[in-house]
mmCIF file of C-alpha atoms in Angstrom:
data_model
loop_
_atom_site.group_PDB
_atom_site.id
_atom_site.type_symbol
_atom_site.label_atom_id
_atom_site.label_comp_id
_atom_site.label_asym_id
_atom_site.label_seq_id
_atom_site.Cartn_x
_atom_site.Cartn_y
_atom_site.Cartn_z
ATOM 1 C CA LYS A 1 124.259 205.632 128.930
ATOM 2 C CA GLU A 2 124.560 203.762 125.625
ATOM 3 C CA GLN A 3 126.055 200.285 125.462
ATOM 4 C CA GLY A 4 127.863 199.454 122.253
ATOM 5 C CA LYS A 5 129.178 195.999 121.468
ATOM 6 C CA VAL A 6 132.555 196.704 123.079
ATOM 7 C CA ARG A 7 132.244 200.149 124.687
ATOM 8 C CA ASP A 8 130.012 201.836 127.221
ATOM 9 C CA VAL A 9 129.251 205.439 126.270
ATOM 10 C CA TYR A 10 128.155 208.215 128.650
ATOM 11 C CA HIS A 11 127.163 211.743 127.673
ATOM 12 C CA LEU A 12 129.030 214.502 129.497
ATOM 13 C CA GLY A 13 127.004 217.646 128.927
ATOM 14 C CA THR A 14 125.944 218.298 125.344
ATOM 15 C CA ASP A 15 129.283 218.217 123.568
ATOM 16 C CA ARG A 16 131.395 215.498 125.190
ATOM 17 C CA LEU A 17 131.322 211.746 125.658
ATOM 18 C CA ILE A 18 132.958 209.337 128.074
ATOM 19 C CA LEU A 19 134.021 206.186 126.209
ATOM 20 C CA ILE A 20 134.769 203.192 128.435
ATOM 21 C CA ALA A 21 136.582 200.398 126.600
ATOM 22 C CA THR A 22 135.425 197.043 128.008
ATOM 23 C CA ASP A 23 136.904 193.559 127.690
ATOM 24 C CA ARG A 24 133.979 192.379 125.538
ATOM 25 C CA LEU A 25 135.061 190.853 122.226
ATOM 26 C CA SER A 26 132.691 191.056 119.282
ATOM 27 C CA ALA A 27 132.757 189.448 115.857
ATOM 28 C CA PHE A 28 130.082 188.778 113.247
ATOM 29 C CA ASP A 29 128.113 191.669 114.842
ATOM 30 C CA ARG A 30 127.795 189.711 118.112
ATOM 31 C CA VAL A 31 129.455 189.939 121.536
ATOM 32 C CA LEU A 32 131.082 186.520 121.861
ATOM 33 C CA THR A 33 133.370 186.482 124.910
ATOM 34 C CA HIS A 34 135.504 188.559 127.320
ATOM 35 C CA ILE A 35 139.286 188.954 127.008
ATOM 36 C CA PRO A 36 140.726 190.344 130.297
ATOM 37 C CA GLY A 37 142.805 193.507 129.736
ATOM 38 C CA ARG A 38 141.675 193.885 126.145
ATOM 39 C CA GLY A 39 139.748 197.135 126.715
ATOM 40 C CA GLN A 40 142.769 198.763 128.296
ATOM 41 C CA ILE A 41 145.004 197.798 125.363
ATOM 42 C CA LEU A 42 142.536 199.189 122.811
ATOM 43 C CA ASN A 43 142.078 202.469 124.671
ATOM 44 C CA LEU A 44 145.782 203.118 125.312
ATOM 45 C CA LEU A 45 146.828 202.088 121.814
ATOM 46 C CA SER A 46 144.172 204.307 120.229
ATOM 47 C CA ALA A 47 145.409 207.231 122.342
ATOM 48 C CA TRP A 48 148.995 206.486 121.215
ATOM 49 C CA TRP A 49 147.979 206.554 117.552
ATOM 50 C CA PHE A 50 145.800 209.665 117.885
ATOM 51 C CA GLU A 51 148.866 211.467 119.243
ATOM 52 C CA ARG A 52 151.009 210.329 116.316
ATOM 53 C CA THR A 53 148.539 211.298 113.604
ATOM 54 C CA ALA A 54 147.322 214.670 114.944
ATOM 55 C CA ASP A 55 149.445 216.472 112.350
ATOM 56 C CA ILE A 56 147.458 214.739 109.573
ATOM 57 C CA VAL A 57 143.932 215.316 110.900
ATOM 58 C CA PRO A 58 142.448 216.565 114.216
ATOM 59 C CA ASN A 59 140.916 213.918 116.485
ATOM 60 C CA HIS A 60 138.215 213.877 119.148
ATOM 61 C CA VAL A 61 140.398 213.222 122.237
ATOM 62 C CA VAL A 62 139.993 215.552 125.233
ATOM 63 C CA ALA A 63 141.599 213.448 127.999
ATOM 64 C CA ILE A 64 142.625 209.919 129.025
ATOM 65 C CA PRO A 65 141.709 209.945 132.750
ATOM 66 C CA ASP A 66 142.023 206.144 133.091
ATOM 67 C CA PRO A 67 143.632 203.306 131.080
ATOM 68 C CA ASN A 68 140.138 202.152 130.034
ATOM 69 C CA VAL A 69 138.620 205.601 129.483
ATOM 70 C CA MET A 70 138.734 208.278 126.829
ATOM 71 C CA VAL A 71 136.888 211.593 127.174
ATOM 72 C CA VAL A 72 136.132 212.914 123.699
ATOM 73 C CA ARG A 73 134.380 215.766 121.933
ATOM 74 C CA LEU A 74 131.068 214.819 120.395
ATOM 75 C CA TYR A 75 131.108 215.550 116.663
ATOM 76 C CA PRO A 76 128.377 214.841 114.106
ATOM 77 C CA ARG A 77 129.342 211.485 112.592
ATOM 78 C CA ILE A 78 129.824 211.030 108.847
ATOM 79 C CA PRO A 79 127.875 207.817 108.047
ATOM 80 C CA ILE A 80 130.661 206.187 106.027
ATOM 81 C CA GLU A 81 133.191 203.702 107.355
ATOM 82 C CA MET A 82 136.428 204.333 105.473
ATOM 83 C CA VAL A 83 138.053 200.926 105.050
ATOM 84 C CA VAL A 84 141.593 201.009 103.647
ATOM 85 C CA ARG A 85 143.122 197.759 102.387
ATOM 86 C CA GLY A 86 146.730 196.956 101.530
ATOM 87 C CA PHE A 87 146.473 193.184 100.991
ATOM 88 C CA LEU A 88 144.044 190.736 99.371
ATOM 89 C CA THR A 89 142.795 189.010 102.511
ATOM 90 C CA GLY A 90 139.948 188.526 104.998
ATOM 91 C CA SER A 91 137.413 185.917 106.122
ATOM 92 C CA THR A 92 134.085 187.772 106.421
ATOM 93 C CA ASP A 93 131.463 188.168 103.687
ATOM 94 C CA THR A 94 132.483 191.801 103.086
ATOM 95 C CA SER A 95 136.239 191.106 103.015
ATOM 96 C CA ILE A 96 138.070 191.826 99.767
ATOM 97 C CA TRP A 97 139.316 188.213 99.466
ATOM 98 C CA THR A 98 135.817 186.707 99.853
ATOM 99 C CA ARG A 99 134.477 189.080 97.229
ATOM 100 C CA TYR A 100 137.440 188.378 94.920
ATOM 101 C CA THR A 101 136.748 184.614 95.106
ATOM 102 C CA ARG A 102 133.142 185.343 94.099
ATOM 103 C CA GLY A 103 134.331 187.050 90.950
ATOM 104 C CA GLU A 104 134.510 190.728 91.957
ATOM 105 C CA ARG A 105 137.500 192.487 90.448
ATOM 106 C CA GLU A 106 136.879 196.211 90.879
ATOM 107 C CA PHE A 107 137.753 197.623 94.283
ATOM 108 C CA GLY A 108 138.027 201.294 95.185
ATOM 109 C CA GLY A 109 138.143 202.431 91.572
ATOM 110 C CA PHE A 110 140.717 200.024 90.120
ATOM 111 C CA VAL A 111 140.502 196.497 88.703
ATOM 112 C CA LEU A 112 142.562 193.659 90.187
ATOM 113 C CA PRO A 113 144.185 191.152 87.831
ATOM 114 C CA GLU A 114 143.123 187.504 87.579
ATOM 115 C CA ARG A 115 144.812 184.655 89.442
ATOM 116 C CA MET A 116 145.820 186.613 92.518
ATOM 117 C CA LYS A 117 146.434 184.565 95.675
ATOM 118 C CA LYS A 118 145.068 185.128 99.147
ATOM 119 C CA ASN A 119 147.210 187.471 101.309
ATOM 120 C CA MET A 120 149.031 189.040 98.332
ATOM 121 C CA PRO A 121 149.811 192.755 98.626
ATOM 122 C CA LEU A 122 147.602 194.984 96.482
ATOM 123 C CA PRO A 123 149.293 197.206 93.840
ATOM 124 C CA TYR A 124 148.620 200.118 96.209
ATOM 125 C CA PRO A 125 146.284 200.786 99.190
ATOM 126 C CA VAL A 126 142.623 201.034 98.225
ATOM 127 C CA VAL A 127 139.685 202.771 99.924
ATOM 128 C CA ASP A 128 136.824 200.262 100.137
ATOM 129 C CA SER A 129 134.058 202.022 102.042
ATOM 130 C CA THR A 130 130.832 200.859 103.709
ATOM 131 C CA THR A 131 127.878 202.576 105.335
ATOM 132 C CA LYS A 132 128.091 203.081 109.085
ATOM 133 C CA ALA A 133 124.816 201.433 110.077
ATOM 134 C CA GLU A 134 123.158 202.441 113.349
ATOM 135 C CA VAL A 135 121.586 198.975 113.501
ATOM 136 C CA GLY A 136 122.166 195.796 111.506
ATOM 137 C CA HIS A 137 124.926 195.182 108.998
ATOM 138 C CA ASP A 138 126.998 197.760 107.139
ATOM 139 C CA ARG A 139 126.491 197.967 103.368
ATOM 140 C CA LYS A 140 129.265 198.145 100.781
ATOM 141 C CA LEU A 141 129.423 201.502 98.995
ATOM 142 C CA THR A 142 131.056 202.511 95.740
ATOM 143 C CA GLU A 143 132.272 206.050 95.143
ATOM 144 C CA ALA A 144 129.481 206.508 92.585
ATOM 145 C CA GLU A 145 126.839 205.441 95.141
ATOM 146 C CA ILE A 146 128.247 207.777 97.799
ATOM 147 C CA LEU A 147 128.005 210.763 95.455
ATOM 148 C CA GLU A 148 124.708 209.654 93.875
ATOM 149 C CA GLU A 149 123.048 209.251 97.287
ATOM 150 C CA LYS A 150 124.607 212.564 98.401
ATOM 151 C CA ILE A 151 125.912 211.034 101.625
ATOM 152 C CA VAL A 152 128.709 213.620 101.434
ATOM 153 C CA THR A 153 129.644 216.293 98.904
ATOM 154 C CA PRO A 154 132.294 215.542 96.234
ATOM 155 C CA LEU A 155 134.690 217.854 98.098
ATOM 156 C CA GLN A 156 134.107 216.060 101.418
ATOM 157 C CA TRP A 157 134.584 212.689 99.730
ATOM 158 C CA GLN A 158 137.954 213.736 98.321
ATOM 159 C CA ALA A 159 139.003 214.987 101.774
ATOM 160 C CA LEU A 160 137.895 211.696 103.389
ATOM 161 C CA LYS A 161 139.809 209.605 100.858
ATOM 162 C CA THR A 162 142.974 211.701 101.056
ATOM 163 C CA THR A 163 142.908 211.706 104.871
ATOM 164 C CA ALA A 164 142.222 207.963 105.160
ATOM 165 C CA LEU A 165 145.104 207.131 102.804
ATOM 166 C CA SER A 166 147.444 209.532 104.652
ATOM 167 C CA LEU A 167 146.560 207.926 107.999
ATOM 168 C CA PHE A 168 147.108 204.482 106.511
ATOM 169 C CA ALA A 169 150.509 205.500 105.130
ATOM 170 C CA ARG A 170 151.538 206.782 108.583
ATOM 171 C CA GLY A 171 150.243 203.567 110.124
ATOM 172 C CA GLN A 172 152.218 201.443 107.676
ATOM 173 C CA THR A 173 155.400 203.402 108.396
ATOM 174 C CA LEU A 174 155.174 203.117 112.194
ATOM 175 C CA ALA A 175 154.039 199.484 112.044
ATOM 176 C CA GLY A 176 156.968 198.764 109.721
ATOM 177 C CA GLN A 177 159.365 200.208 112.293
ATOM 178 C CA ALA A 178 157.931 197.651 114.738
ATOM 179 C CA GLY A 179 158.442 194.777 112.281
ATOM 180 C CA LEU A 180 154.734 194.578 111.437
ATOM 181 C CA PHE A 181 152.577 195.038 108.349
ATOM 182 C CA LEU A 182 149.475 197.191 108.763
ATOM 183 C CA VAL A 183 147.338 195.088 106.420
ATOM 184 C CA ASP A 184 144.004 196.890 106.492
ATOM 185 C CA THR A 185 141.988 199.097 108.794
ATOM 186 C CA LYS A 186 138.848 201.175 109.140
ATOM 187 C CA TYR A 187 138.439 204.835 110.056
ATOM 188 C CA GLU A 188 135.436 206.813 111.195
ATOM 189 C CA PHE A 189 135.162 210.562 110.809
ATOM 190 C CA GLY A 190 133.043 213.391 112.134
ATOM 191 C CA THR A 191 132.657 217.017 111.159
ATOM 192 C CA ASP A 192 133.698 219.991 113.283
ATOM 193 C CA PRO A 193 130.581 222.229 113.210
ATOM 194 C CA GLN A 194 132.686 225.365 113.760
ATOM 195 C CA THR A 195 135.185 224.846 110.935
ATOM 196 C CA GLY A 196 133.434 222.311 108.695
ATOM 197 C CA SER A 197 136.647 220.268 108.611
ATOM 198 C CA ILE A 198 136.767 216.515 109.162
ATOM 199 C CA VAL A 199 137.905 214.977 112.443
ATOM 200 C CA VAL A 200 138.935 211.354 113.051
ATOM 201 C CA ILE A 201 136.847 209.720 115.797
ATOM 202 C CA ASP A 202 136.157 206.330 117.399
ATOM 203 C CA GLU A 203 139.450 204.343 117.396
ATOM 204 C CA ILE A 204 142.499 204.123 115.184
ATOM 205 C CA HIS A 205 144.960 201.335 114.258
ATOM 206 C CA THR A 206 143.976 198.940 117.063
ATOM 207 C CA PRO A 207 143.903 195.114 116.848
ATOM 208 C CA ASP A 208 140.104 195.446 116.698
ATOM 209 C CA SER A 209 139.914 197.924 113.826
ATOM 210 C CA SER A 210 143.024 196.761 111.948
ATOM 211 C CA ARG A 211 144.941 193.701 110.858
ATOM 212 C CA PHE A 212 148.622 193.420 111.811
ATOM 213 C CA TRP A 213 150.920 190.733 110.406
ATOM 214 C CA GLU A 214 154.430 189.684 111.414
ATOM 215 C CA ALA A 215 156.623 191.028 108.611
ATOM 216 C CA ALA A 216 159.589 188.664 109.174
ATOM 217 C CA THR A 217 157.647 185.416 108.721
ATOM 218 C CA TYR A 218 155.224 186.680 106.052
ATOM 219 C CA PRO A 219 157.198 185.735 102.881
ATOM 220 C CA GLU A 220 157.811 182.125 103.956
ATOM 221 C CA ARG A 221 154.248 181.587 105.190
ATOM 222 C CA PHE A 222 152.810 183.153 102.032
ATOM 223 C CA GLU A 223 154.904 180.842 99.834
ATOM 224 C CA GLN A 224 153.675 177.836 101.819
ATOM 225 C CA GLY A 225 150.050 178.968 101.650
ATOM 226 C CA ILE A 226 149.890 179.352 105.452
ATOM 227 C CA GLU A 227 147.998 182.210 107.134
ATOM 228 C CA PRO A 228 150.385 184.960 108.331
ATOM 229 C CA ASP A 229 151.253 185.345 112.014
ATOM 230 C CA SER A 230 148.656 187.931 113.059
ATOM 231 C CA TYR A 231 148.278 190.154 116.109
ATOM 232 C CA ASP A 232 144.639 191.203 115.906
ATOM 233 C CA LYS A 233 141.015 190.108 116.253
ATOM 234 C CA GLU A 234 141.206 187.949 113.112
ATOM 235 C CA PHE A 235 142.908 185.259 115.219
ATOM 236 C CA ALA A 236 139.759 184.981 117.376
ATOM 237 C CA ARG A 237 137.438 185.303 114.373
ATOM 238 C CA LEU A 238 139.180 182.405 112.612
ATOM 239 C CA TRP A 239 138.805 180.226 115.710
ATOM 240 C CA TYR A 240 135.035 180.771 115.649
ATOM 241 C CA THR A 241 134.811 179.991 111.927
ATOM 242 C CA GLN A 242 136.824 176.796 112.515
ATOM 243 C CA GLN A 243 134.142 175.773 115.033
ATOM 244 C CA GLY A 244 131.576 176.303 112.264
ATOM 245 C CA TYR A 245 130.270 179.569 113.753
ATOM 246 C CA ARG A 246 129.665 182.667 111.610
ATOM 247 C CA GLY A 247 127.222 184.648 113.722
ATOM 248 C CA GLU A 248 124.142 182.452 113.633
ATOM 249 C CA GLY A 249 122.740 180.748 116.733
ATOM 250 C CA THR A 250 124.583 180.229 120.019
ATOM 251 C CA PRO A 251 128.334 180.825 119.802
ATOM 252 C CA PRO A 252 130.709 178.140 121.091
ATOM 253 C CA VAL A 253 132.383 178.881 124.422
ATOM 254 C CA MET A 254 135.995 179.930 123.897
ATOM 255 C CA PRO A 255 138.335 177.857 126.139
ATOM 256 C CA GLU A 256 140.566 179.623 128.662
ATOM 257 C CA GLU A 257 143.711 178.660 126.746
ATOM 258 C CA MET A 258 142.334 180.245 123.574
ATOM 259 C CA ILE A 259 141.368 183.407 125.505
ATOM 260 C CA ARG A 260 144.964 183.555 126.750
ATOM 261 C CA GLN A 261 146.295 183.247 123.187
ATOM 262 C CA VAL A 262 143.996 185.994 121.896
ATOM 263 C CA LEU A 263 145.110 188.340 124.700
ATOM 264 C CA GLU A 264 148.742 187.468 124.005
ATOM 265 C CA ARG A 265 148.367 188.699 120.435
ATOM 266 C CA TYR A 266 146.775 191.976 121.546
ATOM 267 C CA ILE A 267 149.639 192.487 124.002
ATOM 268 C CA ILE A 268 152.266 191.787 121.318
ATOM 269 C CA ALA A 269 150.674 194.395 119.019
ATOM 270 C CA TYR A 270 150.580 196.956 121.838
ATOM 271 C CA GLU A 271 154.140 196.348 123.039
ATOM 272 C CA ARG A 272 155.716 196.168 119.581
ATOM 273 C CA LEU A 273 154.010 199.347 118.368
ATOM 274 C CA THR A 274 154.393 201.521 121.476
ATOM 275 C CA GLY A 275 157.640 200.117 122.862
ATOM 276 C CA GLN A 276 155.950 199.999 126.283
ATOM 277 C CA SER A 277 155.300 196.889 128.388
ATOM 278 C CA PHE A 278 151.741 195.921 129.295
ATOM 279 C CA GLU A 279 150.674 194.421 132.608
ATOM 280 C CA VAL A 280 147.312 192.635 132.643
ATOM 281 C CA PRO A 281 145.177 194.314 135.356
ATOM 282 C CA GLU A 282 144.541 191.945 138.246
ATOM 283 C CA SER A 283 141.090 193.011 139.342
ATOM 284 C CA ASN A 284 137.857 194.408 137.954
ATOM 285 C CA PRO A 285 138.689 197.977 136.867
ATOM 286 C CA GLN A 286 135.246 199.401 137.700
ATOM 287 C CA GLU A 287 136.238 200.880 141.055
ATOM 288 C CA ARG A 288 139.425 202.428 139.631
ATOM 289 C CA ILE A 289 137.524 203.878 136.649
ATOM 290 C CA LEU A 290 134.933 205.528 138.929
ATOM 291 C CA MET A 291 137.679 206.991 141.103
ATOM 292 C CA ASN A 292 139.642 208.357 138.118
ATOM 293 C CA LEU A 293 136.543 209.782 136.444
ATOM 294 C CA GLY A 294 135.187 211.429 139.597
ATOM 295 C CA PRO A 295 137.426 214.525 139.681
ATOM 296 C CA TYR A 296 137.164 214.972 135.935
ATOM 297 C CA VAL A 297 133.356 214.831 135.930
ATOM 298 C CA ARG A 298 133.203 217.271 138.853
ATOM 299 C CA ARG A 299 135.507 219.739 137.064
ATOM 300 C CA SER A 300 133.379 219.520 133.935
#
């Protein structure tokens, strides 16, 4: 067993993994609190998106035996996190807005103009990649550094960029149909050892890996200099920063009412995107997960 910040991972033989999405919420590279039902939303929404992007790139899904569980193929991971951004926004040190305010102007191969405002749309989506660190913080990577350090071949890099931008375009289209903006996101990829082709892994277009804004209220809020209505983890992250916490020391305890509001935003994202209603599970899902995994594990 391996315990990630938000998922528990079990090896199933040599070529498969069981990914259990928990209710742990992480930010600033720390687990900060639990949001009941959150793991289920992330798992089911990821599965929904994997289904709707399979024509663009293969994914690692084998089965969804439980609302919190995904059985996946184990592929060698490409150590680059493909971040795609559509707006000038963010609150962390690596966000495009923070870096813009510090004077950076070149992002993903093109130069942004002066005097842009926070939350403005970019001229077009940009790939803004980082390393995928096994431990510690990810590191920003330029295209030149990726090729210089031979992390991937030039051909692989072109395939990664093209695929990431195609996934983002699909995400923007489907989010738009739900009255949402897909603002930015991150993708992780592996390589199929048999074909050499890339495969999308981990999660896709969830409120943890992506930013979703309410399209209807965006223009008015932008004009007034107010943060957009968001349905993602940024809502929780901003609460912590407002308490003066950015990952150092003991985090403040999130009040129950705030936990409820965070969950509400995850539910809105899920229901708007999928068109399905979400019921918060009443009890600890551990017993149900074990029961649903049992037959699958025995068959495997």
